[in-house]
mmCIF file of N, CA and C in Angstrom:
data_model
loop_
_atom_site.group_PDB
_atom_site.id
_atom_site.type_symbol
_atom_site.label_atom_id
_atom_site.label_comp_id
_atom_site.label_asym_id
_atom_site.label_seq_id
_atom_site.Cartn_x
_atom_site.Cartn_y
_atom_site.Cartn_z
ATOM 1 N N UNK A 26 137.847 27.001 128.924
ATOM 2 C CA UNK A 26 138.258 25.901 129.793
ATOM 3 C C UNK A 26 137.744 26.144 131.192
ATOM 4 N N UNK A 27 138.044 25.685 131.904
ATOM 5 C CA UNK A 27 137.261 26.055 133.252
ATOM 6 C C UNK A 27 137.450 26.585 134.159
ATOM 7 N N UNK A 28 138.524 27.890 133.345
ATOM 8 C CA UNK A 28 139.194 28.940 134.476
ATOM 9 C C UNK A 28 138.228 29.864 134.896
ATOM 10 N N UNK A 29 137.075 30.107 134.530
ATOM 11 C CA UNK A 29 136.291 30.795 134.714
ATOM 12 C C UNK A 29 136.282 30.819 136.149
ATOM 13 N N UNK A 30 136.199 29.753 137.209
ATOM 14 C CA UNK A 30 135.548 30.133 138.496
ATOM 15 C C UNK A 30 137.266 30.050 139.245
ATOM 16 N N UNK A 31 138.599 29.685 138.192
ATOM 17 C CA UNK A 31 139.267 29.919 139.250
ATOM 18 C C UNK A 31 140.037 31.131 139.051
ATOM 19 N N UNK A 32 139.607 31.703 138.025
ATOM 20 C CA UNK A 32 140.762 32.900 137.651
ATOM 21 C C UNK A 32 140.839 34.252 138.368
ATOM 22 N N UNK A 33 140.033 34.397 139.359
ATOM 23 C CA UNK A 33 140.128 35.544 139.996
ATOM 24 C C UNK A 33 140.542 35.152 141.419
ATOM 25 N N UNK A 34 140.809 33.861 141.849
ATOM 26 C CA UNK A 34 141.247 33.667 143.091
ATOM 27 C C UNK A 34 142.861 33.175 143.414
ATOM 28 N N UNK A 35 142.996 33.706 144.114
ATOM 29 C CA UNK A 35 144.425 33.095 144.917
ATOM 30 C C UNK A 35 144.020 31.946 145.204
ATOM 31 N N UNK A 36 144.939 30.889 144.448
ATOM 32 C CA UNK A 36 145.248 29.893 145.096
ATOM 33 C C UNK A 36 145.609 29.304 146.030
ATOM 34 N N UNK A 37 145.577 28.425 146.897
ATOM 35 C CA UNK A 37 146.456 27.679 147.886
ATOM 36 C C UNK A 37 147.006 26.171 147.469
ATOM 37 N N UNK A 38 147.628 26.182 148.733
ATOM 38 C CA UNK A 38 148.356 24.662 148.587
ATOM 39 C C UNK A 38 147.783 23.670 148.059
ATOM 40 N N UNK A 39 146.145 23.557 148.699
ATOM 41 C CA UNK A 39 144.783 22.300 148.981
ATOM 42 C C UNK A 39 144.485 22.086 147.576
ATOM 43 N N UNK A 40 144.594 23.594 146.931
ATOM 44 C CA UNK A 40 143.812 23.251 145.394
ATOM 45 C C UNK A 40 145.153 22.868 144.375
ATOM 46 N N UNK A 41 146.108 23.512 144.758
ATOM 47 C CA UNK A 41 147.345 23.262 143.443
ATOM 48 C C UNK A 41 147.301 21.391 143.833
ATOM 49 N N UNK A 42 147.746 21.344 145.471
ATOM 50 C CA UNK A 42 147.617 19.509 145.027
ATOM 51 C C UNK A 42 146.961 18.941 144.461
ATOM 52 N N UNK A 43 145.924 19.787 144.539
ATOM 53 C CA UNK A 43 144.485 18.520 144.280
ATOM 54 C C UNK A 43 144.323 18.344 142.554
ATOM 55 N N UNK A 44 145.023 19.449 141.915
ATOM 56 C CA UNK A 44 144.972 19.820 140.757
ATOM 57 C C UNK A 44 146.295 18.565 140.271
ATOM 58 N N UNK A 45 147.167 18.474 140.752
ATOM 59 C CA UNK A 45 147.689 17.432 140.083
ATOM 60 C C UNK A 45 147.808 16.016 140.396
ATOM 61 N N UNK A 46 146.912 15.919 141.966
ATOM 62 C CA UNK A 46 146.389 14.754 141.697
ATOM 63 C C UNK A 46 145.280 14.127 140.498
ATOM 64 N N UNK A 47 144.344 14.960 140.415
ATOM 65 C CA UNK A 47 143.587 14.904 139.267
ATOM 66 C C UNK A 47 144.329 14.703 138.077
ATOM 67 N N UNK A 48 144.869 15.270 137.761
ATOM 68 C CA UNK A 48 145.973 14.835 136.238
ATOM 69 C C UNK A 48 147.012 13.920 136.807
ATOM 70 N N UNK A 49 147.294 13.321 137.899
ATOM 71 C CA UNK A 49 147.746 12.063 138.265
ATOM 72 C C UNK A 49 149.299 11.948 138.315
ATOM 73 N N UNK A 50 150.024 13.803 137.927
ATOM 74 C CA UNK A 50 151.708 13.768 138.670
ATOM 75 C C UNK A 50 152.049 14.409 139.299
ATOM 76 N N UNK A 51 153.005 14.274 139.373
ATOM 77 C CA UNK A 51 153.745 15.131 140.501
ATOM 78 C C UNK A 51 153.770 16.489 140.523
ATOM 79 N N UNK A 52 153.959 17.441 141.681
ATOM 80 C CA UNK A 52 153.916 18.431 141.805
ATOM 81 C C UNK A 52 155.501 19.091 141.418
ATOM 82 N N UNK A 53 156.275 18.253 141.103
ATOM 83 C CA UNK A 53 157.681 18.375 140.557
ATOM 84 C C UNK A 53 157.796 18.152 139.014
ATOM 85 N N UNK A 54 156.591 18.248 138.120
ATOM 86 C CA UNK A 54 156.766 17.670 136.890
ATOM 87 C C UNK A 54 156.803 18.642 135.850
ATOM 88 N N UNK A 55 157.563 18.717 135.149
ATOM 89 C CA UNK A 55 157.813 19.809 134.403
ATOM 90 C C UNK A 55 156.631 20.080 133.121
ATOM 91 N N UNK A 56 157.121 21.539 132.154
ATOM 92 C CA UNK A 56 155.464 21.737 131.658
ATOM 93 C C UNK A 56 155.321 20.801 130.651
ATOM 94 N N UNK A 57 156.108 19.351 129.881
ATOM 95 C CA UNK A 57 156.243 19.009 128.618
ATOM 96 C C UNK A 57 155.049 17.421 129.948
ATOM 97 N N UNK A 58 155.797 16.865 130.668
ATOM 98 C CA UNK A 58 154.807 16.209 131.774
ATOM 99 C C UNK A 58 153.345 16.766 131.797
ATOM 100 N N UNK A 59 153.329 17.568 132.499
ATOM 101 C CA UNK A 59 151.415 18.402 132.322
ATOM 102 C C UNK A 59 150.709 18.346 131.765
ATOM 103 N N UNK A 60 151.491 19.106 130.255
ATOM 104 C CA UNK A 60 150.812 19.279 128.863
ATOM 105 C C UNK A 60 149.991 17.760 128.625
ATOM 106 N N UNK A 61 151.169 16.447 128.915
ATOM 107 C CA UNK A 61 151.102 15.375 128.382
ATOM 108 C C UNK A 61 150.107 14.422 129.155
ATOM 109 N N UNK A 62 150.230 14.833 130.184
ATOM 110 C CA UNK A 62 148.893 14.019 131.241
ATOM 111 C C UNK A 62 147.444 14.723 131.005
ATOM 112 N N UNK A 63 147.788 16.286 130.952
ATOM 113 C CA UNK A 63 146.567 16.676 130.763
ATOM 114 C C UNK A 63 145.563 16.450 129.141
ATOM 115 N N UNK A 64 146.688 16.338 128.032
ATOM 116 C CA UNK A 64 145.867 15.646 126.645
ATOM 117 C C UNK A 64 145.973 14.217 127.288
ATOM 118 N N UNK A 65 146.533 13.409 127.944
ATOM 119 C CA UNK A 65 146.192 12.039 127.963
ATOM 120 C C UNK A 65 144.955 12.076 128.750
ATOM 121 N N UNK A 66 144.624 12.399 129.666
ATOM 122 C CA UNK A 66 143.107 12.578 130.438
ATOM 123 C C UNK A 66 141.745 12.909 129.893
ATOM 124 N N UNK A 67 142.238 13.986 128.815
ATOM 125 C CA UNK A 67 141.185 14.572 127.910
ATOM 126 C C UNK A 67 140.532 13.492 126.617
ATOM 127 N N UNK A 68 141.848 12.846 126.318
ATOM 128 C CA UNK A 68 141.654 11.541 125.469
ATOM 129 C C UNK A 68 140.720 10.513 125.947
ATOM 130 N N UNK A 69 140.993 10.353 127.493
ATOM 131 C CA UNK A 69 140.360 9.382 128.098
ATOM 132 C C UNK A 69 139.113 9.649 128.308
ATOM 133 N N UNK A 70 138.519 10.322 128.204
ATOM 134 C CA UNK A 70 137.893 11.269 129.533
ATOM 135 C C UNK A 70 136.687 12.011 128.219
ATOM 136 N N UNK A 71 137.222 12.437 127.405
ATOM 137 C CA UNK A 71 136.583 13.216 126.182
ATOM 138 C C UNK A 71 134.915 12.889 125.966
ATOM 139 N N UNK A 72 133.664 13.493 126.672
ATOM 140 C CA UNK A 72 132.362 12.932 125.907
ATOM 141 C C UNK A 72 131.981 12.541 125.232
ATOM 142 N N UNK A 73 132.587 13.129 123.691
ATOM 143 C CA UNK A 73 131.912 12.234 122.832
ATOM 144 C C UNK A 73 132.507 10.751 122.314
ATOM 145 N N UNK A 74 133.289 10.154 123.488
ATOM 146 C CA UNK A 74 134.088 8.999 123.423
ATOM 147 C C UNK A 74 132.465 8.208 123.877
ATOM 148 N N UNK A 75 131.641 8.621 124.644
ATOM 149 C CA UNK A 75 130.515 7.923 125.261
ATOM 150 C C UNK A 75 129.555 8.558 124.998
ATOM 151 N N UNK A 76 129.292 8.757 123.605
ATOM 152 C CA UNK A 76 128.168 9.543 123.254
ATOM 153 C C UNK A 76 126.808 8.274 122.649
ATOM 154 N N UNK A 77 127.640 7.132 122.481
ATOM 155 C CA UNK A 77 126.629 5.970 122.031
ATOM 156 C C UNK A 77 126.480 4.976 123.058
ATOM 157 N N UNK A 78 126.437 5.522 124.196
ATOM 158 C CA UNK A 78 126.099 4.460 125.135
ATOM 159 C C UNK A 78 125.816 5.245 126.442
ATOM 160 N N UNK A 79 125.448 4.875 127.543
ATOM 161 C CA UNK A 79 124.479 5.141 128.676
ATOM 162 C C UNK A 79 125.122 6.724 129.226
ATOM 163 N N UNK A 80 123.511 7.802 128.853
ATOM 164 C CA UNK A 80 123.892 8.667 128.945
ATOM 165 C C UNK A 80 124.363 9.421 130.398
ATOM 166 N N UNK A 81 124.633 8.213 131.669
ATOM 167 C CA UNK A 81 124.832 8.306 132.621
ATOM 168 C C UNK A 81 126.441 8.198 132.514
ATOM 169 N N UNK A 82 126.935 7.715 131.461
ATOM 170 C CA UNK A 82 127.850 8.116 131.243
ATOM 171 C C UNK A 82 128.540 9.120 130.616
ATOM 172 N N UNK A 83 127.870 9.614 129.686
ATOM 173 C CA UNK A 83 128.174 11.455 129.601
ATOM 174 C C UNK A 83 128.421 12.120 130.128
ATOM 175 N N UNK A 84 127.396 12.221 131.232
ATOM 176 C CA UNK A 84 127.628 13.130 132.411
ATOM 177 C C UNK A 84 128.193 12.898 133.125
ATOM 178 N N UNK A 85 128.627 11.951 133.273
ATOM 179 C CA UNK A 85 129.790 11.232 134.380
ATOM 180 C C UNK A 85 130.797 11.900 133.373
ATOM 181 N N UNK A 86 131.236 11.928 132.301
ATOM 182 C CA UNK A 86 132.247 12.518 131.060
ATOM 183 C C UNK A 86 132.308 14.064 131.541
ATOM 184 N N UNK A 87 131.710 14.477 130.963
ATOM 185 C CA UNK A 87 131.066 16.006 131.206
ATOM 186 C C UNK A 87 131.710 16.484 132.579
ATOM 187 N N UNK A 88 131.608 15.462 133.440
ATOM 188 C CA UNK A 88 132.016 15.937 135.336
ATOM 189 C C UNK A 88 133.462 15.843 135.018
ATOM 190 N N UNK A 89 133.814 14.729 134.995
ATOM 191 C CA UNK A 89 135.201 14.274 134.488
ATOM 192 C C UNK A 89 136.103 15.475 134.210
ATOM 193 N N UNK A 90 135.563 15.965 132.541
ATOM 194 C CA UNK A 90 136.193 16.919 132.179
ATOM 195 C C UNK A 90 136.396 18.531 132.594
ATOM 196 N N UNK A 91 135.404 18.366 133.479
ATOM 197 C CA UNK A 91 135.230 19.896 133.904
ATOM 198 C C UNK A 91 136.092 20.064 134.327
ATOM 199 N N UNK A 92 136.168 19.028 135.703
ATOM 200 C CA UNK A 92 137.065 18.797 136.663
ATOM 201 C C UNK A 92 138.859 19.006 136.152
ATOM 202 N N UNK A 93 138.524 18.454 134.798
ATOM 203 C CA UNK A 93 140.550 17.993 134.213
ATOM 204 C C UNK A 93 140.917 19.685 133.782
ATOM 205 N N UNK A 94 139.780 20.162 133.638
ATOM 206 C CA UNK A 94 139.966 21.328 132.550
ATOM 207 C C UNK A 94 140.314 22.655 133.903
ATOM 208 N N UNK A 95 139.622 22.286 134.815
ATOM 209 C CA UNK A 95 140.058 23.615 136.514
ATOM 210 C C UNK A 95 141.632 23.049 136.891
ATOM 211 N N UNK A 96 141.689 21.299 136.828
ATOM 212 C CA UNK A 96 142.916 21.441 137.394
ATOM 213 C C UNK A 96 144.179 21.882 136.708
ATOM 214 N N UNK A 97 144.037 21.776 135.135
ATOM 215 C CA UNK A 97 144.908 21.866 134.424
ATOM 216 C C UNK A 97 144.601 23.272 134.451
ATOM 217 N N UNK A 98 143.724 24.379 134.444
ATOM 218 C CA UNK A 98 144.063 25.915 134.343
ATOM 219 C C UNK A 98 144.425 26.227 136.193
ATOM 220 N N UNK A 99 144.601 25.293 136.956
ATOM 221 C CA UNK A 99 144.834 26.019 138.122
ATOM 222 C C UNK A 99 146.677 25.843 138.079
ATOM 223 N N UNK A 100 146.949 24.414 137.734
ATOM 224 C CA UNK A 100 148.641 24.260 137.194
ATOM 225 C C UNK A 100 149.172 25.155 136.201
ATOM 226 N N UNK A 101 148.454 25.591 135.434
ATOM 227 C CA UNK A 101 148.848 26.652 133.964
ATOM 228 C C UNK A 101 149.411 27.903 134.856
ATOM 229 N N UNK A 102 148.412 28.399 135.770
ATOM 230 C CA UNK A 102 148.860 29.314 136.138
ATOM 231 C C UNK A 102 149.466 29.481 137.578
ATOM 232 N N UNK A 103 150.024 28.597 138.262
ATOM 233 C CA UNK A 103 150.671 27.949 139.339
ATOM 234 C C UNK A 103 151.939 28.078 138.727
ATOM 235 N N UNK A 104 152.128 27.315 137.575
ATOM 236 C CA UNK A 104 153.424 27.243 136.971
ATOM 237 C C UNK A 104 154.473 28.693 136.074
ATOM 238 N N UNK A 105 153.139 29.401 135.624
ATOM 239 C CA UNK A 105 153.365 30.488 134.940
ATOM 240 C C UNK A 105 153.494 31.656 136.411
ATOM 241 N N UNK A 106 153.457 31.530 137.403
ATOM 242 C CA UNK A 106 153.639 32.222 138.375
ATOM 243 C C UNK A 106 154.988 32.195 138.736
ATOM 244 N N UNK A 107 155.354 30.696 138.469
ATOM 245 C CA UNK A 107 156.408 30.336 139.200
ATOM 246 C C UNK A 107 157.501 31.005 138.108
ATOM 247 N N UNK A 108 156.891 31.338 136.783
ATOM 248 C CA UNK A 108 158.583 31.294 136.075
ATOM 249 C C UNK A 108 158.836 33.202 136.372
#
């Protein structure tokens, strides 16, 4: 997933928000919320949903998901800090 570039850093405030703006709740939302925005995004969002049509949209997919996949491992372990 795309913890690769965040797993060795301390987080801050700038990125945990930004991480659940990207998955689109609150920073008060518990892990059954997360789980559930973050497969609903992946659903949406998934490449080979646009694999038969303009491959400018792939990669627009591809960005998409990278993106869902850092914010959701930067909340995974934001949250797993917290317990």
């Amino acid at each position: 997933r795309g913890g690769a570039r965040t797993r060795n850093r301390t987080l801050n405030q700038t990125q945990i928000n930004n991480a659940y703006n990207i998955l689109g709740i609150s920073p008060m939302a518990n892990w059954n919320e997360i789980r559930g925005a973050y497969l609903r995004e992946v659903r949406a969002h998934h490449p080979d949903q646009f694999m038969n049509t303009d491959p400018a949209m792939v990669a627009e997919a591809n960005r998409r998901m990278q993106e869902i996949n850092i914010a959701y491992d930067i909340i995974r372990r934001n949250f797993e800090a917290a317990a």
